[in-house]
Amino acid sequence: MNVKNLMLLLAFTGLAVSCSEDIENNNTPTITGRSEIQIEMSGTSESQEYTKAIASESENEIDKLEVFLFAAPKQEGPYYYLETWTDGTAYNPETPTVTNFQKQASGTGWKASIYPNELKGLPFVKLFCVVNNGSSNTTDGKFYQVDGTTEVLSGVNLEKVVTDADGKITTEGTTEADFLKTYTQIMKNEPADGGVKDIIATPLLMTGYGQTKISGSVSKVNITLRRAMARFDIDNTTSKSRLTIKTISLAHARKTGTLWPLNTTLSAVGDKDADLMTYAPVPFSGPTANNGVKESALYVYPALSSDECYLIIEGTYKSPVTLEDVPVTYNVPIQKSNADGTPAYIDIKANSRYQLSITDVTQASIYGSFEVVDWTSGGGINVKPNNDAPMFDIATGFEATTGNIPVAIGDSKTAFTVEESSVFKTTIAATGKVRAEKSAAETKTASPEWLQIADPEYKEVDGIWYSTFEMTVDNATGELPVNVVFINEAASYDPDLWTTLTFYGPKAKPTLATGGDGSTGNTVDYDLFTANMYNVVGSYIKVKAMCIEGTKLVLPENGEFEQDGETVTEGYYSTFTIKVAKALTDGNEYVIKFQNNEEASAETTLTVTAVAAGLSATLENQSTYATISNSDATTYKVETDIDLLSTNTYNLKITAPEGVTANIPSGKWLTVDGETVNGGVTSYTVKATAGVVDFSDFNITFTNKLNTSEVLTVTMHKAASKPKFETAIAGAKSDFNDAPTISDYASTASMYKAKGSKIAIKVTCPETMTFLEQTTSGLTITDKGDGNYEIEVKDASALTNATTEVIAQNTTTGADSRNATLTITWLDPAMKVSLTASDAVDETKSGDDIVYTVYCDDLPGKGFTFDVTAPKGATADFSAMTTWASMSGGSTTIGDNSAETYTIKASGSTTDTNDITVTITNKITNGGDQKIIFKYDTTKTP
């Protein structure tokens, strides 16, 4: 997009004439992504012609210029601070955050370029210009409260407005209202440090403001600068009045001046002597002093008539008797005469000029009159040539190359409709060669590229230049119009001397986009042109339609929908608020049409589906702490496991398009609070109430804000408690079993699978409980009182699985799912005997007994060994080994789950060769003892 310079024109008389190189060469810089605002800045009545200068050159001096930008989402505001542009070096696009500009003298004013940073959602801008703040000893570049000593809004204290990606304001920043409450620093007549006394002098503080909308095309703002003080001129001729004025001052004067006199109402003071001041005397000198009108004799801040201000004139009076100059001081009230001749004090207003004409003087009195006159820049004559604007003749200005020439819209001589894919020539006449610049009308987001403009051909006839441009139309249907600006290269660079033609593409159906937030839960799909709307009267959506010729809204004929309020129109965009007017049928589809104002057949349809706006309830973390069920659409039941909930929380969620009104009882065993709303879902945090013993059911009711006749009831019900495991304090456990591992509702234990094997555990339940019989097969569970139970193996043969789950269940009616489980893992109590291979021994079984047949002829000197392992240990009895064999290695005590190795050797005796029986006793009761029988055998010969 071709973005032209932002021209800042300060029109003051007496400023030198010059042009920037860009302007002289007619170069128009392009700053991508920046909009153009042309500001014309002038003093009061600058467009008038004056015969003599009123404001002096020093009073028009621009020593320092700042432009404070405030932005708003709507034209009427409120406006928030955006940024400050400061006169200094020229703006550099490479450093976009440095908001400097460089003014250039041109004719009777100034020109400069600034490029405001636009924030999405804030298209309206006010520009507050402050001139010379800090250029004299009575201003320091800062802003103060009315007392002139408390600094406000300086530097970082001017907070910038911030918007998010959707254009919504997230930080408001400094407001326009606060900015307009600013004053200058306090003036000092008698500085405590003995420094210079404060006198209002040039360069003078000036302010002004204007507003516009950033739209992507050229915008103009006319700003009138006004001085923040008043000026006094004194007309005195010593030869007539005999008075020679030496100094002049003002008493009962305001110590500070507001920067924005037109926007600030002065307040009356309480004590004039304490709250007001006398300005330091100003020397009355210069060529016209005491010899006619002394202009700009004194500058003062605005005042009220109730201040009763008066001038203090000091000088000498030549006595008509002695002809000597006598020192005199006169106090001259700032008054006017009423209709009845009585005097009355007057207000002193900013940017006004007061002239005291002294008519008669005595040694005791002074007589004169005050005249209030305009204080304008004056002196400049603003001449605009009337023959430099490019001229377009609608009768002969177009020539067709391909297709038809553009057609005028109505009686317009500057707006035309073009034919798709057409090519035509446009001829412009002017006093010099003309160039063309194009831009999309209304908005900077659109592209003007559907209209291509070739380089012009020039022809001069009788001093008139004819510039002919060939234009090509490509894909113009439905696009925003294009402004083509024709600029005379030989004429003033004045936008008022430009000629603009606007070209419109063929008519197209409206395009749709979101017009803002509608009722919560209503959705619009702008790709499929469908919408879902809750079936509640008053439910609404906002749709923005773009159509060059404007958009007409056509609603269904049966009156189910209506338009709420007036159509909001911005350029080619029309925003409609479409509201449900009467009850719809859930699930039905309704067609809403958006038609081109000038071509009804060019329409876009939006299909709306009616959605039931009922309430519903769900839980978060329901599997952990609570469960929810419903018998119908309006009645729900929440069962809360208060034991599991403990200090935890869960969320009860109510789905409602526009929210609900909740009626939550207090003082119950559950506390329900912490309401949050997000996307049509209202969430409540549920937690246990400490110290409550009454767990009766209670109801919470939720009323649909969209439909107050619809109420949803949620019953809060305490779920039956689960039995809970604890460490036993009564009951016995077998010394070979470990104690259970306790977890509230799922404990574990390991037991040796032997008759009489025992463990002990405690199980408590606020209600009643029992052990499910089908889970206790092969076991005996004995109640030891106070919730303590002894679990004993009654029949080990019945314990066929690796584990057994013993379930403790709440026996309250309907609480069959409220249980706790003890998982017992069964351990094998049997001992293991392992023979080390030997040629001297054969191993066989006799029932459960192990038989070792020993070939004694091979045994001497060798012996044989076997190992015995017992899970919890054992004892071995080798006392019978007193005849033909003996144990020569091993202990009679076997450790826990460790192998004991025994060595058997021949004793050398053969007188008693009877069988020897050794018994190994398992420390696990009923875990199974082991007999080993040794048999003497001599059948094998060595």
PDB file of N, CA and C in Angstrom, residues 307-367:
ATOM      1  N   ASP A 307     -11.257  37.196  41.097  1.00  0.00           N
ATOM      2  CA  ASP A 307      -9.888  37.409  41.577  1.00  0.00           C
ATOM      3  C   ASP A 307      -9.591  38.900  41.793  1.00  0.00           C
ATOM      4  N   GLU A 308     -10.364  39.779  41.120  1.00  0.00           N
ATOM      5  CA  GLU A 308     -10.203  41.235  41.239  1.00  0.00           C
ATOM      6  C   GLU A 308      -8.764  41.639  40.908  1.00  0.00           C
ATOM      7  N   CYS A 309      -8.336  41.190  39.732  1.00  0.00           N
ATOM      8  CA  CYS A 309      -6.967  41.505  39.294  1.00  0.00           C
ATOM      9  C   CYS A 309      -6.820  43.013  39.008  1.00  0.00           C
ATOM     10  N   TYR A 310      -5.592  43.508  39.182  1.00  0.00           N
ATOM     11  CA  TYR A 310      -5.312  44.894  38.816  1.00  0.00           C
ATOM     12  C   TYR A 310      -3.863  45.023  38.373  1.00  0.00           C
ATOM     13  N   LEU A 311      -3.678  45.913  37.395  1.00  0.00           N
ATOM     14  CA  LEU A 311      -2.338  46.209  36.914  1.00  0.00           C
ATOM     15  C   LEU A 311      -1.644  47.146  37.893  1.00  0.00           C
ATOM     16  N   ILE A 312      -0.349  46.932  38.056  1.00  0.00           N
ATOM     17  CA  ILE A 312       0.473  47.854  38.846  1.00  0.00           C
ATOM     18  C   ILE A 312       1.420  48.547  37.876  1.00  0.00           C
ATOM     19  N   ILE A 313       1.192  49.845  37.709  1.00  0.00           N
ATOM     20  CA  ILE A 313       2.002  50.630  36.781  1.00  0.00           C
ATOM     21  C   ILE A 313       2.896  51.561  37.604  1.00  0.00           C
ATOM     22  N   GLU A 314       4.189  51.419  37.423  1.00  0.00           N
ATOM     23  CA  GLU A 314       5.151  52.255  38.141  1.00  0.00           C
ATOM     24  C   GLU A 314       5.921  53.106  37.130  1.00  0.00           C
ATOM     25  N   GLY A 315       6.177  54.372  37.515  1.00  0.00           N
ATOM     26  CA  GLY A 315       6.917  55.264  36.628  1.00  0.00           C
ATOM     27  C   GLY A 315       7.075  56.645  37.244  1.00  0.00           C
ATOM     28  N   THR A 316       7.111  57.628  36.367  1.00  0.00           N
ATOM     29  CA  THR A 316       7.225  59.007  36.856  1.00  0.00           C
ATOM     30  C   THR A 316       6.147  59.866  36.197  1.00  0.00           C
ATOM     31  N   TYR A 317       5.722  60.849  36.952  1.00  0.00           N
ATOM     32  CA  TYR A 317       4.705  61.783  36.451  1.00  0.00           C
ATOM     33  C   TYR A 317       5.315  63.197  36.512  1.00  0.00           C
ATOM     34  N   LYS A 318       5.255  63.894  35.346  1.00  0.00           N
ATOM     35  CA  LYS A 318       5.815  65.253  35.300  1.00  0.00           C
ATOM     36  C   LYS A 318       4.759  66.223  35.826  1.00  0.00           C
ATOM     37  N   SER A 319       5.068  66.812  36.987  1.00  0.00           N
ATOM     38  CA  SER A 319       4.123  67.714  37.635  1.00  0.00           C
ATOM     39  C   SER A 319       3.925  68.963  36.780  1.00  0.00           C
ATOM     40  N   PRO A 320       2.677  69.332  36.513  1.00  0.00           N
ATOM     41  CA  PRO A 320       2.428  70.537  35.721  1.00  0.00           C
ATOM     42  C   PRO A 320       2.768  71.815  36.506  1.00  0.00           C
ATOM     43  N   VAL A 321       2.983  71.651  37.807  1.00  0.00           N
ATOM     44  CA  VAL A 321       3.290  72.814  38.628  1.00  0.00           C
ATOM     45  C   VAL A 321       4.795  73.002  38.740  1.00  0.00           C
ATOM     46  N   THR A 322       5.491  71.924  39.167  1.00  0.00           N
ATOM     47  CA  THR A 322       6.933  72.031  39.401  1.00  0.00           C
ATOM     48  C   THR A 322       7.747  71.623  38.187  1.00  0.00           C
ATOM     49  N   LEU A 323       7.089  70.950  37.238  1.00  0.00           N
ATOM     50  CA  LEU A 323       7.745  70.413  36.040  1.00  0.00           C
ATOM     51  C   LEU A 323       8.820  69.383  36.390  1.00  0.00           C
ATOM     52  N   GLU A 324       8.702  68.805  37.591  1.00  0.00           N
ATOM     53  CA  GLU A 324       9.619  67.754  38.004  1.00  0.00           C
ATOM     54  C   GLU A 324       8.948  66.387  37.813  1.00  0.00           C
ATOM     55  N   ASP A 325       9.802  65.347  37.552  1.00  0.00           N
ATOM     56  CA  ASP A 325       9.292  63.981  37.439  1.00  0.00           C
ATOM     57  C   ASP A 325       9.140  63.383  38.834  1.00  0.00           C
ATOM     58  N   VAL A 326       7.893  63.092  39.175  1.00  0.00           N
ATOM     59  CA  VAL A 326       7.589  62.567  40.505  1.00  0.00           C
ATOM     60  C   VAL A 326       7.348  61.064  40.391  1.00  0.00           C
ATOM     61  N   PRO A 327       8.017  60.226  41.251  1.00  0.00           N
ATOM     62  CA  PRO A 327       7.735  58.775  41.217  1.00  0.00           C
ATOM     63  C   PRO A 327       6.270  58.508  41.560  1.00  0.00           C
ATOM     64  N   VAL A 328       5.627  57.674  40.768  1.00  0.00           N
ATOM     65  CA  VAL A 328       4.217  57.350  40.991  1.00  0.00           C
ATOM     66  C   VAL A 328       4.010  55.841  40.811  1.00  0.00           C
ATOM     67  N   THR A 329       2.982  55.330  41.476  1.00  0.00           N
ATOM     68  CA  THR A 329       2.530  53.942  41.314  1.00  0.00           C
ATOM     69  C   THR A 329       1.013  53.954  41.214  1.00  0.00           C
ATOM     70  N   TYR A 330       0.487  53.315  40.186  1.00  0.00           N
ATOM     71  CA  TYR A 330      -0.955  53.287  39.996  1.00  0.00           C
ATOM     72  C   TYR A 330      -1.433  51.819  40.003  1.00  0.00           C
ATOM     73  N   ASN A 331      -2.521  51.574  40.703  1.00  0.00           N
ATOM     74  CA  ASN A 331      -3.203  50.273  40.651  1.00  0.00           C
ATOM     75  C   ASN A 331      -4.426  50.423  39.760  1.00  0.00           C
ATOM     76  N   VAL A 332      -4.423  49.704  38.627  1.00  0.00           N
ATOM     77  CA  VAL A 332      -5.483  49.853  37.633  1.00  0.00           C
ATOM     78  C   VAL A 332      -6.330  48.587  37.617  1.00  0.00           C
ATOM     79  N   PRO A 333      -7.548  48.593  38.173  1.00  0.00           N
ATOM     80  CA  PRO A 333      -8.398  47.405  38.181  1.00  0.00           C
ATOM     81  C   PRO A 333      -8.739  46.975  36.754  1.00  0.00           C
ATOM     82  N   ILE A 334      -8.793  45.641  36.555  1.00  0.00           N
ATOM     83  CA  ILE A 334      -9.179  45.106  35.237  1.00  0.00           C
ATOM     84  C   ILE A 334     -10.700  45.068  35.232  1.00  0.00           C
ATOM     85  N   GLN A 335     -11.302  46.177  34.805  1.00  0.00           N
ATOM     86  CA  GLN A 335     -12.745  46.346  34.901  1.00  0.00           C
ATOM     87  C   GLN A 335     -13.329  46.850  33.591  1.00  0.00           C
ATOM     88  N   LYS A 336     -14.627  46.671  33.492  1.00  0.00           N
ATOM     89  CA  LYS A 336     -15.401  47.281  32.417  1.00  0.00           C
ATOM     90  C   LYS A 336     -16.581  48.010  33.050  1.00  0.00           C
ATOM     91  N   SER A 337     -17.249  48.820  32.292  1.00  0.00           N
ATOM     92  CA  SER A 337     -18.414  49.551  32.800  1.00  0.00           C
ATOM     93  C   SER A 337     -19.683  48.810  32.412  1.00  0.00           C
ATOM     94  N   ASN A 338     -20.554  48.609  33.413  1.00  0.00           N
ATOM     95  CA  ASN A 338     -21.860  48.008  33.132  1.00  0.00           C
ATOM     96  C   ASN A 338     -22.748  48.999  32.396  1.00  0.00           C
ATOM     97  N   ALA A 339     -23.925  48.499  32.018  1.00  0.00           N
ATOM     98  CA  ALA A 339     -24.867  49.357  31.289  1.00  0.00           C
ATOM     99  C   ALA A 339     -25.269  50.571  32.112  1.00  0.00           C
ATOM    100  N   ASP A 340     -25.292  50.381  33.444  1.00  0.00           N
ATOM    101  CA  ASP A 340     -25.696  51.500  34.303  1.00  0.00           C
ATOM    102  C   ASP A 340     -24.509  52.373  34.693  1.00  0.00           C
ATOM    103  N   GLY A 341     -23.331  52.064  34.132  1.00  0.00           N
ATOM    104  CA  GLY A 341     -22.166  52.896  34.398  1.00  0.00           C
ATOM    105  C   GLY A 341     -21.322  52.441  35.558  1.00  0.00           C
ATOM    106  N   THR A 342     -21.783  51.425  36.307  1.00  0.00           N
ATOM    107  CA  THR A 342     -20.993  50.945  37.445  1.00  0.00           C
ATOM    108  C   THR A 342     -19.875  50.040  36.944  1.00  0.00           C
ATOM    109  N   PRO A 343     -18.714  50.070  37.611  1.00  0.00           N
ATOM    110  CA  PRO A 343     -17.588  49.241  37.162  1.00  0.00           C
ATOM    111  C   PRO A 343     -17.765  47.786  37.622  1.00  0.00           C
ATOM    112  N   ALA A 344     -17.187  46.854  36.864  1.00  0.00           N
ATOM    113  CA  ALA A 344     -17.243  45.437  37.218  1.00  0.00           C
ATOM    114  C   ALA A 344     -15.983  44.761  36.709  1.00  0.00           C
ATOM    115  N   TYR A 345     -15.386  43.945  37.580  1.00  0.00           N
ATOM    116  CA  TYR A 345     -14.205  43.194  37.172  1.00  0.00           C
ATOM    117  C   TYR A 345     -14.571  42.212  36.060  1.00  0.00           C
ATOM    118  N   ILE A 346     -13.600  41.894  35.207  1.00  0.00           N
ATOM    119  CA  ILE A 346     -13.835  40.970  34.093  1.00  0.00           C
ATOM    120  C   ILE A 346     -12.875  39.791  34.195  1.00  0.00           C
ATOM    121  N   ASP A 347     -13.253  38.686  33.542  1.00  0.00           N
ATOM    122  CA  ASP A 347     -12.363  37.528  33.433  1.00  0.00           C
ATOM    123  C   ASP A 347     -11.203  37.868  32.491  1.00  0.00           C
ATOM    124  N   ILE A 348     -10.062  37.283  32.782  1.00  0.00           N
ATOM    125  CA  ILE A 348      -8.932  37.333  31.848  1.00  0.00           C
ATOM    126  C   ILE A 348      -8.854  35.957  31.188  1.00  0.00           C
ATOM    127  N   LYS A 349      -9.026  35.945  29.892  1.00  0.00           N
ATOM    128  CA  LYS A 349      -9.089  34.675  29.186  1.00  0.00           C
ATOM    129  C   LYS A 349      -7.815  34.441  28.385  1.00  0.00           C
ATOM    130  N   ALA A 350      -7.482  33.152  28.261  1.00  0.00           N
ATOM    131  CA  ALA A 350      -6.296  32.778  27.489  1.00  0.00           C
ATOM    132  C   ALA A 350      -6.490  33.122  26.019  1.00  0.00           C
ATOM    133  N   ASN A 351      -5.355  33.365  25.358  1.00  0.00           N
ATOM    134  CA  ASN A 351      -5.340  33.641  23.922  1.00  0.00           C
ATOM    135  C   ASN A 351      -6.137  34.891  23.556  1.00  0.00           C
ATOM    136  N   SER A 352      -6.296  35.782  24.519  1.00  0.00           N
ATOM    137  CA  SER A 352      -6.981  37.046  24.263  1.00  0.00           C
ATOM    138  C   SER A 352      -5.994  38.197  24.502  1.00  0.00           C
ATOM    139  N   ARG A 353      -6.273  39.338  23.821  1.00  0.00           N
ATOM    140  CA  ARG A 353      -5.400  40.502  23.921  1.00  0.00           C
ATOM    141  C   ARG A 353      -6.189  41.649  24.552  1.00  0.00           C
ATOM    142  N   TYR A 354      -5.624  42.217  25.610  1.00  0.00           N
ATOM    143  CA  TYR A 354      -6.273  43.315  26.329  1.00  0.00           C
ATOM    144  C   TYR A 354      -5.425  44.582  26.139  1.00  0.00           C
ATOM    145  N   GLN A 355      -6.091  45.636  25.686  1.00  0.00           N
ATOM    146  CA  GLN A 355      -5.357  46.888  25.455  1.00  0.00           C
ATOM    147  C   GLN A 355      -5.870  47.964  26.404  1.00  0.00           C
ATOM    148  N   LEU A 356      -4.965  48.490  27.212  1.00  0.00           N
ATOM    149  CA  LEU A 356      -5.276  49.608  28.105  1.00  0.00           C
ATOM    150  C   LEU A 356      -4.865  50.897  27.408  1.00  0.00           C
ATOM    151  N   SER A 357      -5.855  51.706  27.119  1.00  0.00           N
ATOM    152  CA  SER A 357      -5.591  53.015  26.488  1.00  0.00           C
ATOM    153  C   SER A 357      -5.689  54.086  27.566  1.00  0.00           C
ATOM    154  N   ILE A 358      -4.550  54.664  27.898  1.00  0.00           N
ATOM    155  CA  ILE A 358      -4.510  55.671  28.957  1.00  0.00           C
ATOM    156  C   ILE A 358      -4.905  57.027  28.366  1.00  0.00           C
ATOM    157  N   THR A 359      -5.944  57.650  28.951  1.00  0.00           N
ATOM    158  CA  THR A 359      -6.476  58.906  28.399  1.00  0.00           C
ATOM    159  C   THR A 359      -6.124  60.115  29.249  1.00  0.00           C
ATOM    160  N   ASP A 360      -5.980  59.917  30.546  1.00  0.00           N
ATOM    161  CA  ASP A 360      -5.706  61.086  31.403  1.00  0.00           C
ATOM    162  C   ASP A 360      -5.014  60.589  32.654  1.00  0.00           C
ATOM    163  N   VAL A 361      -4.062  61.404  33.156  1.00  0.00           N
ATOM    164  CA  VAL A 361      -3.298  61.014  34.332  1.00  0.00           C
ATOM    165  C   VAL A 361      -3.133  62.228  35.217  1.00  0.00           C
ATOM    166  N   THR A 362      -3.282  62.000  36.511  1.00  0.00           N
ATOM    167  CA  THR A 362      -2.895  63.003  37.516  1.00  0.00           C
ATOM    168  C   THR A 362      -1.895  62.332  38.433  1.00  0.00           C
ATOM    169  N   GLN A 363      -1.379  63.123  39.346  1.00  0.00           N
ATOM    170  CA  GLN A 363      -0.401  62.526  40.258  1.00  0.00           C
ATOM    171  C   GLN A 363      -1.060  61.482  41.144  1.00  0.00           C
ATOM    172  N   ALA A 364      -2.351  61.563  41.334  1.00  0.00           N
ATOM    173  CA  ALA A 364      -3.033  60.639  42.231  1.00  0.00           C
ATOM    174  C   ALA A 364      -3.810  59.575  41.488  1.00  0.00           C
ATOM    175  N   SER A 365      -4.189  59.841  40.254  1.00  0.00           N
ATOM    176  CA  SER A 365      -5.085  58.908  39.564  1.00  0.00           C
ATOM    177  C   SER A 365      -4.679  58.747  38.112  1.00  0.00           C
ATOM    178  N   ILE A 366      -5.155  57.630  37.559  1.00  0.00           N
ATOM    179  CA  ILE A 366      -4.943  57.354  36.150  1.00  0.00           C
ATOM    180  C   ILE A 366      -6.292  56.990  35.550  1.00  0.00           C
ATOM    181  N   TYR A 367      -6.546  57.458  34.351  1.00  0.00           N
ATOM    182  CA  TYR A 367      -7.825  57.201  33.715  1.00  0.00           C
ATOM    183  C   TYR A 367      -7.568  56.570  32.344  1.00  0.00           C
TER     184      TYR A 367
END
